[in-house]
Coordinates of C-alpha atoms and ligand atoms in Angstrom, one line a residue:
X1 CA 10.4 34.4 203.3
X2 CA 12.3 31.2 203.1
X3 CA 11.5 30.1 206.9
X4 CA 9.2 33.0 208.1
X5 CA 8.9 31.5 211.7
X6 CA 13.1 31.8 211.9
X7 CA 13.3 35.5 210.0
X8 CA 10.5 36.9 211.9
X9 CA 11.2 35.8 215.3
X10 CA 10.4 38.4 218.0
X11 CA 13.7 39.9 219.2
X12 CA 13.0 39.0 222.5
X13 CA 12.6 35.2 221.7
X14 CA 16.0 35.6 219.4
X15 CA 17.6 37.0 221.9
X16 CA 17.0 33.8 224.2
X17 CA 17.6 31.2 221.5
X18 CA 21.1 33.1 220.6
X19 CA 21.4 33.2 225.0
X20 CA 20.8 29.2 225.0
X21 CA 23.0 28.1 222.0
X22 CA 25.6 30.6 223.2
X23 CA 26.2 28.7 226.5
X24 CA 25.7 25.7 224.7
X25 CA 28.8 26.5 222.6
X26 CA 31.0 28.3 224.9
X27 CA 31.1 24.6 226.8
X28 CA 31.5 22.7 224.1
X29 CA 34.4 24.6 223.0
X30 CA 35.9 25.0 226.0
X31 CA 36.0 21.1 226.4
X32 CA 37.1 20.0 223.1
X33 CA 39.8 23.2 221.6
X34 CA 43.1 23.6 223.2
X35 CA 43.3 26.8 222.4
X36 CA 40.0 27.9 224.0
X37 CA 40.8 26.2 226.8
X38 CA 44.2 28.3 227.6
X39 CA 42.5 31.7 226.6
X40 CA 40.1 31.5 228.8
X41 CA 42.5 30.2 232.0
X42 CA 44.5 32.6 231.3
X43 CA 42.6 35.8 232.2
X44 CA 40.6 33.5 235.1
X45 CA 37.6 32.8 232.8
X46 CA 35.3 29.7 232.8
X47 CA 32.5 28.8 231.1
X48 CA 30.1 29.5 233.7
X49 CA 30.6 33.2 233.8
X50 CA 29.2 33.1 230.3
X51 CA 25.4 33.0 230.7
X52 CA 24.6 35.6 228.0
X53 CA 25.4 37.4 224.8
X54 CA 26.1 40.2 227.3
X55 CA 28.8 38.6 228.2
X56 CA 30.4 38.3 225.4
X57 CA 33.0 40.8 225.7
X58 CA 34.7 39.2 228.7
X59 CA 35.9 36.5 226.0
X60 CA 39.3 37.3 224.3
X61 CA 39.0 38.0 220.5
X62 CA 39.9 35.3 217.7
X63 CA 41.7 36.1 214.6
X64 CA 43.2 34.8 211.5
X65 CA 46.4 34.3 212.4
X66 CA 44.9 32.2 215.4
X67 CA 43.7 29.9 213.0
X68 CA 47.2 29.7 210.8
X69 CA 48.7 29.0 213.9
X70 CA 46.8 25.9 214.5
X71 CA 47.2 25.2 210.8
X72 CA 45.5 23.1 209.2
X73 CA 43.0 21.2 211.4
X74 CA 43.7 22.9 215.1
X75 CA 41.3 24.4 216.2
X76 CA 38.6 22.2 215.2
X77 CA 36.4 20.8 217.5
X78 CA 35.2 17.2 216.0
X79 CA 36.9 14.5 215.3
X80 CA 38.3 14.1 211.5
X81 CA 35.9 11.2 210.8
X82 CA 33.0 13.8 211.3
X83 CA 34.3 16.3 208.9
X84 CA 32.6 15.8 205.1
X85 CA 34.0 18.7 203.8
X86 CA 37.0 21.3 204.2
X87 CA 37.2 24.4 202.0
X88 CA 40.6 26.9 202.5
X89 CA 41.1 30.6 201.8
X90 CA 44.2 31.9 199.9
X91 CA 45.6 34.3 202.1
X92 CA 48.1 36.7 200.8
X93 CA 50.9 35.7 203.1
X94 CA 51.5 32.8 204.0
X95 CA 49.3 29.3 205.0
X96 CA 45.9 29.4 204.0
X97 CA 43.4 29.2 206.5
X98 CA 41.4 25.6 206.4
X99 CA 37.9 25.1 207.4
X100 CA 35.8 22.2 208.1
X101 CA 32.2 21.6 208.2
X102 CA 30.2 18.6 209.5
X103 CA 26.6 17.3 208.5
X104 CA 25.0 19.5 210.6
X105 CA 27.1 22.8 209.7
X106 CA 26.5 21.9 205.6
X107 CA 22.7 21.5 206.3
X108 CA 23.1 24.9 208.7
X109 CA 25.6 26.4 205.7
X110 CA 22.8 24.9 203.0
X111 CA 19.8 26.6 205.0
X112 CA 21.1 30.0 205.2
X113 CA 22.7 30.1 201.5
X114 CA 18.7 29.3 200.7
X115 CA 17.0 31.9 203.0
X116 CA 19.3 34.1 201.3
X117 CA 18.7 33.6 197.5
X118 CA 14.9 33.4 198.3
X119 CA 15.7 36.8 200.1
X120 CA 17.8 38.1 197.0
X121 CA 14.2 37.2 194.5
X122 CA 14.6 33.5 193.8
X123 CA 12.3 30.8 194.2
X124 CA 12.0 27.2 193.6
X125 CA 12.0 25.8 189.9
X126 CA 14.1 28.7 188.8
X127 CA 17.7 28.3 187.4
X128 CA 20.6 29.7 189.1
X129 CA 23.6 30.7 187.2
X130 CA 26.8 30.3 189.5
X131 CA 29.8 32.1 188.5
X132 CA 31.2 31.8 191.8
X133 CA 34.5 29.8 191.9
X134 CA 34.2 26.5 192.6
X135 CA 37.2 24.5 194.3
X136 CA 38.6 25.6 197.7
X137 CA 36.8 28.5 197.7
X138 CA 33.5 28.6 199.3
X139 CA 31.5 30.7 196.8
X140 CA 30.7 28.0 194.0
X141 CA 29.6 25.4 196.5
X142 CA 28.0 27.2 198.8
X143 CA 25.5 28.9 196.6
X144 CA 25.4 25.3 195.0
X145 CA 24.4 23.5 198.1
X146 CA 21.8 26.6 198.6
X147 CA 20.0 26.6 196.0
X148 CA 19.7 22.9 195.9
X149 CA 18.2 22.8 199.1
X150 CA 15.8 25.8 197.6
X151 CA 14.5 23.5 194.9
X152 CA 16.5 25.5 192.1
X153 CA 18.4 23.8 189.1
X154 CA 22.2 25.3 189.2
X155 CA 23.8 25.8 186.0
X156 CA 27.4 25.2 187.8
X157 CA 29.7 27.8 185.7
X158 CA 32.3 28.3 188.1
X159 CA 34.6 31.6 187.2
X160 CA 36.2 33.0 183.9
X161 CA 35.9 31.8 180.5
X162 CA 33.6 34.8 179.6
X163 CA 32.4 34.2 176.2
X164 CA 31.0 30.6 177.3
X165 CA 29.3 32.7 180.3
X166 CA 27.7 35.0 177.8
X167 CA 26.3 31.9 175.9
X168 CA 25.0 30.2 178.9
X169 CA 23.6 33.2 180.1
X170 CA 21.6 33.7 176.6
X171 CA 20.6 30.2 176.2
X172 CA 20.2 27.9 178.9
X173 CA 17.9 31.4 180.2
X174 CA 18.5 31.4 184.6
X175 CA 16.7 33.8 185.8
X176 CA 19.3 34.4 188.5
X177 CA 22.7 34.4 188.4
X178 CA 25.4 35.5 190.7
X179 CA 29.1 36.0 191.0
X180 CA 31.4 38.8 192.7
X181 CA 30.6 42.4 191.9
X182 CA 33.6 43.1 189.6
X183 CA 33.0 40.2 187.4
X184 CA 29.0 41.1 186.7
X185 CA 30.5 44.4 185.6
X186 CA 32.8 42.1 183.2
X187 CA 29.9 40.6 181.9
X188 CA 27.6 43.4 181.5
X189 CA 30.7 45.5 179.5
X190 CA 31.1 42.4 177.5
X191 CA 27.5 41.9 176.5
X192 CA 27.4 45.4 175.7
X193 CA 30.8 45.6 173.7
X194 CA 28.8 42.6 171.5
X195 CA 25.8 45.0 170.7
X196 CA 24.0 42.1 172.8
X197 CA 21.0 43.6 174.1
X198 CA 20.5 42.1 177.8
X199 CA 17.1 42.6 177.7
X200 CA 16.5 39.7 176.0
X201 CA 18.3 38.2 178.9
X202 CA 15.9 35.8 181.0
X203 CA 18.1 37.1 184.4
X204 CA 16.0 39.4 186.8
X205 CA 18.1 38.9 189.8
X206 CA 22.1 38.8 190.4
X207 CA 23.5 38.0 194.0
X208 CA 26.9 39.8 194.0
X209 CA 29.6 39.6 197.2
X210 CA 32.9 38.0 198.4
X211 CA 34.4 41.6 197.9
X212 CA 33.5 45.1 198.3
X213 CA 31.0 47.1 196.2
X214 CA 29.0 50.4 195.8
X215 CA 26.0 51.9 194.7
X216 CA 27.6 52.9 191.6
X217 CA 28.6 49.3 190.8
X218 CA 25.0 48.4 191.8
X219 CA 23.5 50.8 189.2
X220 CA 26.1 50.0 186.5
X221 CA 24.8 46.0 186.5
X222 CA 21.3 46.5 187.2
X223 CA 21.5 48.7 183.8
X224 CA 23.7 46.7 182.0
X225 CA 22.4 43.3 182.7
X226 CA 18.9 44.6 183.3
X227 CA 18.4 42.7 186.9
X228 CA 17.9 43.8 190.4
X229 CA 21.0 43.3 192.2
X230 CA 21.6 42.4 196.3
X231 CA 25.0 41.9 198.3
X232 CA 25.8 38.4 199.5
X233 CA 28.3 38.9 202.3
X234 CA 30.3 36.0 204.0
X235 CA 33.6 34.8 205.1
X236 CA 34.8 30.9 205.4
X237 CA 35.4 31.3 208.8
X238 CA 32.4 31.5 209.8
X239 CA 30.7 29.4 206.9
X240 CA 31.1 31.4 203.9
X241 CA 28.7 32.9 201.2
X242 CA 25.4 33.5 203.1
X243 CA 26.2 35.2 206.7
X244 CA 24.2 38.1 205.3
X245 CA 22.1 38.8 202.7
X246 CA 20.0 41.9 201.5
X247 CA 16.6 41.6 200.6
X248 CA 15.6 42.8 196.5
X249 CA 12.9 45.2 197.9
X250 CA 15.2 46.7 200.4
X251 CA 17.7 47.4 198.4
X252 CA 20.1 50.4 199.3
X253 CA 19.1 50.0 203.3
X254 CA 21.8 47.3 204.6
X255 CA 22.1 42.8 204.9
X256 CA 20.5 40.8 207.3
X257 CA 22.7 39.1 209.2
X258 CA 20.8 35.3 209.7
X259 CA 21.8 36.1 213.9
X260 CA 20.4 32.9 214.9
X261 CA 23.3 31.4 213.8
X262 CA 25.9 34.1 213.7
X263 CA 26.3 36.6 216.6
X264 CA 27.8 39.9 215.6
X265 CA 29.1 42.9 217.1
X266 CA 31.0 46.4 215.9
X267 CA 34.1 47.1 218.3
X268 CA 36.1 49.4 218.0
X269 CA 39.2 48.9 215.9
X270 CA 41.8 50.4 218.4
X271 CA 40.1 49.5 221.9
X272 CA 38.2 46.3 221.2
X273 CA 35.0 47.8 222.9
X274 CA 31.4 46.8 221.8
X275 CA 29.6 50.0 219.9
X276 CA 26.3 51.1 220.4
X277 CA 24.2 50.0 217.3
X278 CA 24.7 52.2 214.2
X279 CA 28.5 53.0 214.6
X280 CA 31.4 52.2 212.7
X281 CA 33.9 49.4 213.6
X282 CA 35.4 46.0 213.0
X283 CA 32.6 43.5 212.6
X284 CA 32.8 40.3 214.6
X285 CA 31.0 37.2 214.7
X286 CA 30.5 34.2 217.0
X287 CA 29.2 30.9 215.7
X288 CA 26.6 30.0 217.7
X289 CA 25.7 27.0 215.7
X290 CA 28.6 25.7 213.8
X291 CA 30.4 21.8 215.1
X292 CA 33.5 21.4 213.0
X293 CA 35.1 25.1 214.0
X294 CA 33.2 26.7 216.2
X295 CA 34.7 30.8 216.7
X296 CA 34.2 32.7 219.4
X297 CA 34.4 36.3 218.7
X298 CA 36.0 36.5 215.4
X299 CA 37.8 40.0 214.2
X300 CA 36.5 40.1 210.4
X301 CA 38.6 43.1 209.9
X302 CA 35.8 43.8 207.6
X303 CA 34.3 48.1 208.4
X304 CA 30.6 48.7 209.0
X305 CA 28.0 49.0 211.5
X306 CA 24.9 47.0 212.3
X307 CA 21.6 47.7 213.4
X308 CA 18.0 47.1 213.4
X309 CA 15.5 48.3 211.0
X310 CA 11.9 48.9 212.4
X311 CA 10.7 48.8 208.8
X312 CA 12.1 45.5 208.0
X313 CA 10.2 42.7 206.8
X314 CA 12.3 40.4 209.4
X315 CA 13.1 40.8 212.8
X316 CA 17.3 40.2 212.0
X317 CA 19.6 42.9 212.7
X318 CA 21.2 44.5 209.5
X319 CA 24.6 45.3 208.6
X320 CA 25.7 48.3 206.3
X321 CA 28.0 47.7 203.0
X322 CA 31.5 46.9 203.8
X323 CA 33.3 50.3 203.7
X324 CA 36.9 48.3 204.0
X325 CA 39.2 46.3 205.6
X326 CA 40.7 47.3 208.6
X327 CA 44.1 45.8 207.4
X328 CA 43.3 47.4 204.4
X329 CA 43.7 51.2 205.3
X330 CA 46.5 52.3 203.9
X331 CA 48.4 55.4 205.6
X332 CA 49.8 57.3 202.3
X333 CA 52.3 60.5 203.4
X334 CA 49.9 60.7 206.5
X335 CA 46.9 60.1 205.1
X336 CA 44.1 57.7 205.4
X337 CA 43.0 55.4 202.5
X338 CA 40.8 52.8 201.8
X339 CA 40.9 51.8 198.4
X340 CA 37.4 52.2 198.1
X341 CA 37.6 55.8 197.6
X342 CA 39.9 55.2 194.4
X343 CA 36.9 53.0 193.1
X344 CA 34.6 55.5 193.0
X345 CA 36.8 57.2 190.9
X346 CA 37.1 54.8 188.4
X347 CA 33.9 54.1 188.1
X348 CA 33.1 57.6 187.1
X349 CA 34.9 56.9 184.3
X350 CA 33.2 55.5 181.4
X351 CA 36.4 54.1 179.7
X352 CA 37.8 52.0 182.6
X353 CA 36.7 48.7 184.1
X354 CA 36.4 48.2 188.0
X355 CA 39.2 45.7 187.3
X356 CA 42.0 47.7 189.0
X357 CA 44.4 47.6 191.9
X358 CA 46.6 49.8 194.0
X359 CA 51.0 49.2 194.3
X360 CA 51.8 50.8 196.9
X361 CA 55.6 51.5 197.5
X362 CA 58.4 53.8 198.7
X363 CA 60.5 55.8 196.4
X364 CA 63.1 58.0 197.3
X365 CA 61.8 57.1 200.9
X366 CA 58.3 58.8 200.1
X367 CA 55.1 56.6 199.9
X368 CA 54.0 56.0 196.1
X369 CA 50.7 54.8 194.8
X370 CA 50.4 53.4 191.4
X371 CA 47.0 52.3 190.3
X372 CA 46.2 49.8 187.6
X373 CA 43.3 49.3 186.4
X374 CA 41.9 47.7 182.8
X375 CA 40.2 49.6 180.3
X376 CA 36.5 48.4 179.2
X377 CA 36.7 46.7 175.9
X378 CA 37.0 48.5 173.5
X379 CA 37.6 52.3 175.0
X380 CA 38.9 55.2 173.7
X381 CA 42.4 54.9 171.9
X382 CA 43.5 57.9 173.9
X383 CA 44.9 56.6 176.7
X384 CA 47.1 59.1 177.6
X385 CA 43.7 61.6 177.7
X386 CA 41.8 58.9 180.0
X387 CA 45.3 58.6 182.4
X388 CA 45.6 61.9 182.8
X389 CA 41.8 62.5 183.3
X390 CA 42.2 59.7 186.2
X391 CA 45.0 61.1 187.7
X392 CA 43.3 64.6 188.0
X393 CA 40.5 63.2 189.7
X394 CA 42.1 61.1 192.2
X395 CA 43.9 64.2 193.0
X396 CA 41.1 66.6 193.5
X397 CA 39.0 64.1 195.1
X398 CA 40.9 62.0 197.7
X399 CA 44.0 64.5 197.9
X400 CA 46.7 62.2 196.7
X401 CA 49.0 62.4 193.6
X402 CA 49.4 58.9 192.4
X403 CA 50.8 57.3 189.2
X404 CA 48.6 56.0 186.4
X405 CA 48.7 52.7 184.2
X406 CA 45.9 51.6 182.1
X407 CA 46.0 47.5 181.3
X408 CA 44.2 45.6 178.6
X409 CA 41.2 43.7 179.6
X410 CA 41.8 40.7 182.1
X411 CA 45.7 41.3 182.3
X412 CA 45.6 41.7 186.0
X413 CA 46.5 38.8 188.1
X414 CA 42.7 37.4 189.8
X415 CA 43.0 35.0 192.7
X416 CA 40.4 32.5 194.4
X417 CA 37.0 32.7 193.6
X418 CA 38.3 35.2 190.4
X419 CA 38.5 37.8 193.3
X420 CA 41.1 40.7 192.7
X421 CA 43.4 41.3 195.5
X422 CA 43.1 45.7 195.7
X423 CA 46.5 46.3 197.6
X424 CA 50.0 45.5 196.6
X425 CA 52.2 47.1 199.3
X426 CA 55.7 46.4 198.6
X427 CA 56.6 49.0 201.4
Ligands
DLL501 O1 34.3 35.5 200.1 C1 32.6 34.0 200.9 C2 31.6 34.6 199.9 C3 31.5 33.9 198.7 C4 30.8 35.7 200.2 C5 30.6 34.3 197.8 C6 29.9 36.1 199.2 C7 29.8 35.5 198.0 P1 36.4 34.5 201.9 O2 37.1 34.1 200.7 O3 36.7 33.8 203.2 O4 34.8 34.2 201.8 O5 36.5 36.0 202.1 C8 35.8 36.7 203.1 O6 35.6 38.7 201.7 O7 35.9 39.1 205.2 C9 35.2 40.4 203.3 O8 36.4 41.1 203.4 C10 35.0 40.0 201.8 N1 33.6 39.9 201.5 C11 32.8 38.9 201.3 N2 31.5 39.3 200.9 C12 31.6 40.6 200.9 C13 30.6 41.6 200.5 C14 34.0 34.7 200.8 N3 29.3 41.3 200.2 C15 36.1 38.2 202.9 N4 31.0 42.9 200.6 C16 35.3 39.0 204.0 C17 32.2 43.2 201.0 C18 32.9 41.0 201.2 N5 33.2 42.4 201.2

C-alpha cells in the first residue's frame, strides 16, 4: 500500500476525518463562492446545519452546466494568484468546463494518482509509459505528476502516433503503461497485426480509464499485451485521473474510491435520494479536500453503485464499473439503451475494433441507429459477411434493428485525451 495508515483507516475514524473536513469545506465555500452562497439561502440553509456527511442530502446538487454557467473561473474559490494550474474538458456542446488546482490540490491530485498506480502493481524505480493525452486534458499530467511523486521515470508519450508507441513500448521496456481502454485494444491489435509477439514486452501492468470498459475488453488486453489490467476512474471536476482505482489482485470486484478526499453517494437518477449501498444510480461526489474548486455534491451522471468490501485489503468503499451515462441512455422507439450493450457486441466479433460509435437520428419521423465502428487491421475482406453478421446480433441481442457501416482503422473522429465520443444524436 502506498500510505497504509490512510488506505486502512478504520471506518469509524474515516468517517470522523471525512465529518471534520466536511464542515471545514461547507464554510469555506459558503464564504468565498457566490453561487454557494445563494443556493444555500435559498432553501433557508446555513452552514451550521451541516455537521455531518448525514447531512449531506439537505445540500442542493451541483452540475456541469453550473460550472459553464460561471464559465471560466466562477465558481472557484481562491484567488487567481493561487492557482498554478487550470486543465478544461471538451464538452460536446458548448463551453468547456475549466478547472483549477492550487499547491495543495496538485500535491492532494499527485498523492492519490500515486496510491493508485502502486494499487494498479507499480512501484518505485519502474517506468511508466503514459499514453494519456497530455494538454488540457487531465489524463497525461495527472498520471505524470503521480508517478513522479511514486519515484517512477515517465516515458511522457501522450496519445496517437501508434507505430512510435509500439517502438517505445519494445525498447525503452516500462513495465507499466496506461492509456484509455479503447486505445490498449489499438495497441494490442497492432502488435499483433505485426506478428510482434508481446511477450517479449517488459509491460506487466496497464492502468486503463477516462471511458467505459468491460470484462471483455479487460480479457482482450491482458491477452494481447500480456499484462494485468485495472480501471483508473476520474473526472476533472473533481481532480481527474485517480478518484478511484482498482487494486491488480482484486481485479473483477470494483475501484476504491480514495473517500478521504472524495465523498460519494448513489442517488437516484429521477428523485435525487441517497441509495442504500449496493444499488444503482448516479454517482456523486463532494470534495472534501480540494481549494481552487471545491464541489459540493456533484451529479457525475456516471451509473454504478458503491459499497464496502469486507474482503478488501483497505478499509475504502468501492465502486462498480461504470455501466453508463445517465445523459447517455438513449430512448430508441421506446426502448432503453446504453451504448454499452452495442459494445459487447462488437467485441464478440473478431473482425472489428472497439473503435465505434452510435448516429442516432430520425428518419421518416422514426428513431434510427447507425453504428460505425473500424475494422481490426487487417480483417476479413468480406465486409458485407461481417456487417450483416453485426447487424444480426445486435438484433437478437438488444432488440433493435439498426444500420451497419464498417470504417478503416482510425477514420473516426477521436477527441481530448484520444477519447471517442459513443453518441451522435442528431435527433
Ligand atoms: O477522463 C479523467 C481520467 C483520465 C480518468 C485518465 C481516468 C484516466 P474527464 O475528461 O473530465 O476526466 O471525463 C470524466 O469520463 O465522468 C466518466 O464518464 C468517464 N470516465 C473516466 N474514467 C472512467 C472509467 C477524465 N474508468 C468522465 N470508467 C467521467 C468509465 C470513465 N468511465
Amino acid at each position: 500500500m502506498y500510505n497504509p495508515s490512510i488506505e486502512n483507516l478504520p471506518l469509524d475514524q474515516l468517517r470522523a476525518l471525512q465529518n471534520k473536513r466536511l464542515v471545514t469545506l461547507v464554510n469555506r465555500v459558503y464564504k468565498n463562492v457566490p453561487f454557494y452562497q445563494n443556493q444555500f439561502d435559498n432553501i433557508g440553509l446555513h452552514p451550521s446545519d451541516i455537521q455531518s456527511v448525514d447531512d449531506l442530502h439537505k445540500i442542493p446538487f451541483t452540475q456541469k452546466s453550473d460550472l459553464r454557467d460561471h464559465y471560466p473561473y466562477g465558481l472557484f474559490a481562491k484567488p487567481m494568484d493561487k492557482i498554478l494550474r487550470i486543465h478544461a474538458s471538451s464538452g460536446t456542446t458548448g463551453k468547456p468546463t475549466v478547472v483549477g488546482y492550487t499547491k495543495n490540490d496538485l500535491d492532494v491530485f499527485d498523492e492519490v494518482v500515486a496510491r493508485s498506480l502502486y494499487c494498479a502493481g507499480a512501484r518505485p524505480g519502474m517506468k511508466l509509459h503514459n499514453a494519456y493525452g497530455y494538454g488540457l486534458f487531465t489524463g497525461g499530467l495527472g498520471m505524470h505528476g503521480g508517478a513522479t511523486k511514486l519515484g517512477m521515470a515517465v516515458i511522457p508519450v501522450s496519445g496517437g502516433m501508434t507505430e512510435r508507441q509500439l517502438t517505445i513500448l519494445q525498447d525503452f521496456r516500462p513495465e507499466v503503461i496506461c492509456c484509455t481502454p479503447s486505445y490498449a485494444q489499438t495497441l494490442a491489435q497492432a502488435f499483433a497485426a505485426k506478428g510482434i509477439d508481446t511477450a517479449d514486452l517488459s509491460a506487466r501492468y496497464a492502468i486503463l480509464g477516462a471511458e467505459p470498459w468491460t470484462e471483455a475488453i479487460r480479457k482482450e488486453v491482458e491477452t494481447g499485451l500480456r499484462v494485468k489490467a485495472t480501471n483508473i476512474y476520474g473526472l476533472s471536476e473533481i481532480i481527474g485521473p485517480g478518484v478511484s482505482q482498482e487494486d491488480v489482485d482484486e481485479r473483477g470486484s470494483g475501484s476504491y474510491i480514495w473517500e478521504d478526499h472524495f465523498y460519494p453517494e448513489v442517488v437516484d437518477k429521477d428523485s435525487g435520494k441517497v441509495l442504500p449501498y449496493g444499488e444503482e444510480g448516479v454517482l456523486v461526489f463532494t470534495t472534501l479536500t480540494k481549494e481552487a474548486l471545491p464541489i459540493l455534491r456533484y451529479r457525475t451522471n456516471d451509473i454504478c453503485s458503491i459499497n464496502y468490501d469486507a474482503n478488501a485489503r483497505r478499509t475504502h468503499i468501492k465502486m462498480s464499473s461504470i455501466k453508463g451515462r445517465s445523459d447517455d441512455m438513449l430512448i430508441i422507439r421506446g426502448v432503453n439503451l446504453f451504448y454499452t450493450q452495442v459494445e459487447e457486441v462488437i467485441n464478440d466479433l473478431a473482425s472489428l475494433s472497439a473503435n465505434y460509435r452510435l448516429i442516432v437520428d430520425k428518419k421518416r419521423s422514426m428513431d434510427s441507429v447507425t453504428v460505425e465502428v473500424e475494422l481490426v487491421p487487417g480483417a476479413s475482406v468480406d465486409h458485407s459477411a461481417i456487417a450483416a453478421e453485426l447487424k444480426h446480433k445486435i438484433k437478437n441481442s438488444i432488440g433493435i434493428s439498426m444500420d451497419i457501416e464498417l470504417k478503416e482503422p482510425m477514420t473516426i473522429p477521436r477527441s481530448q485525451g484520444g477519447k471517442l465520443s459513443r453518441i451522435v444524436d442528431l435527433r
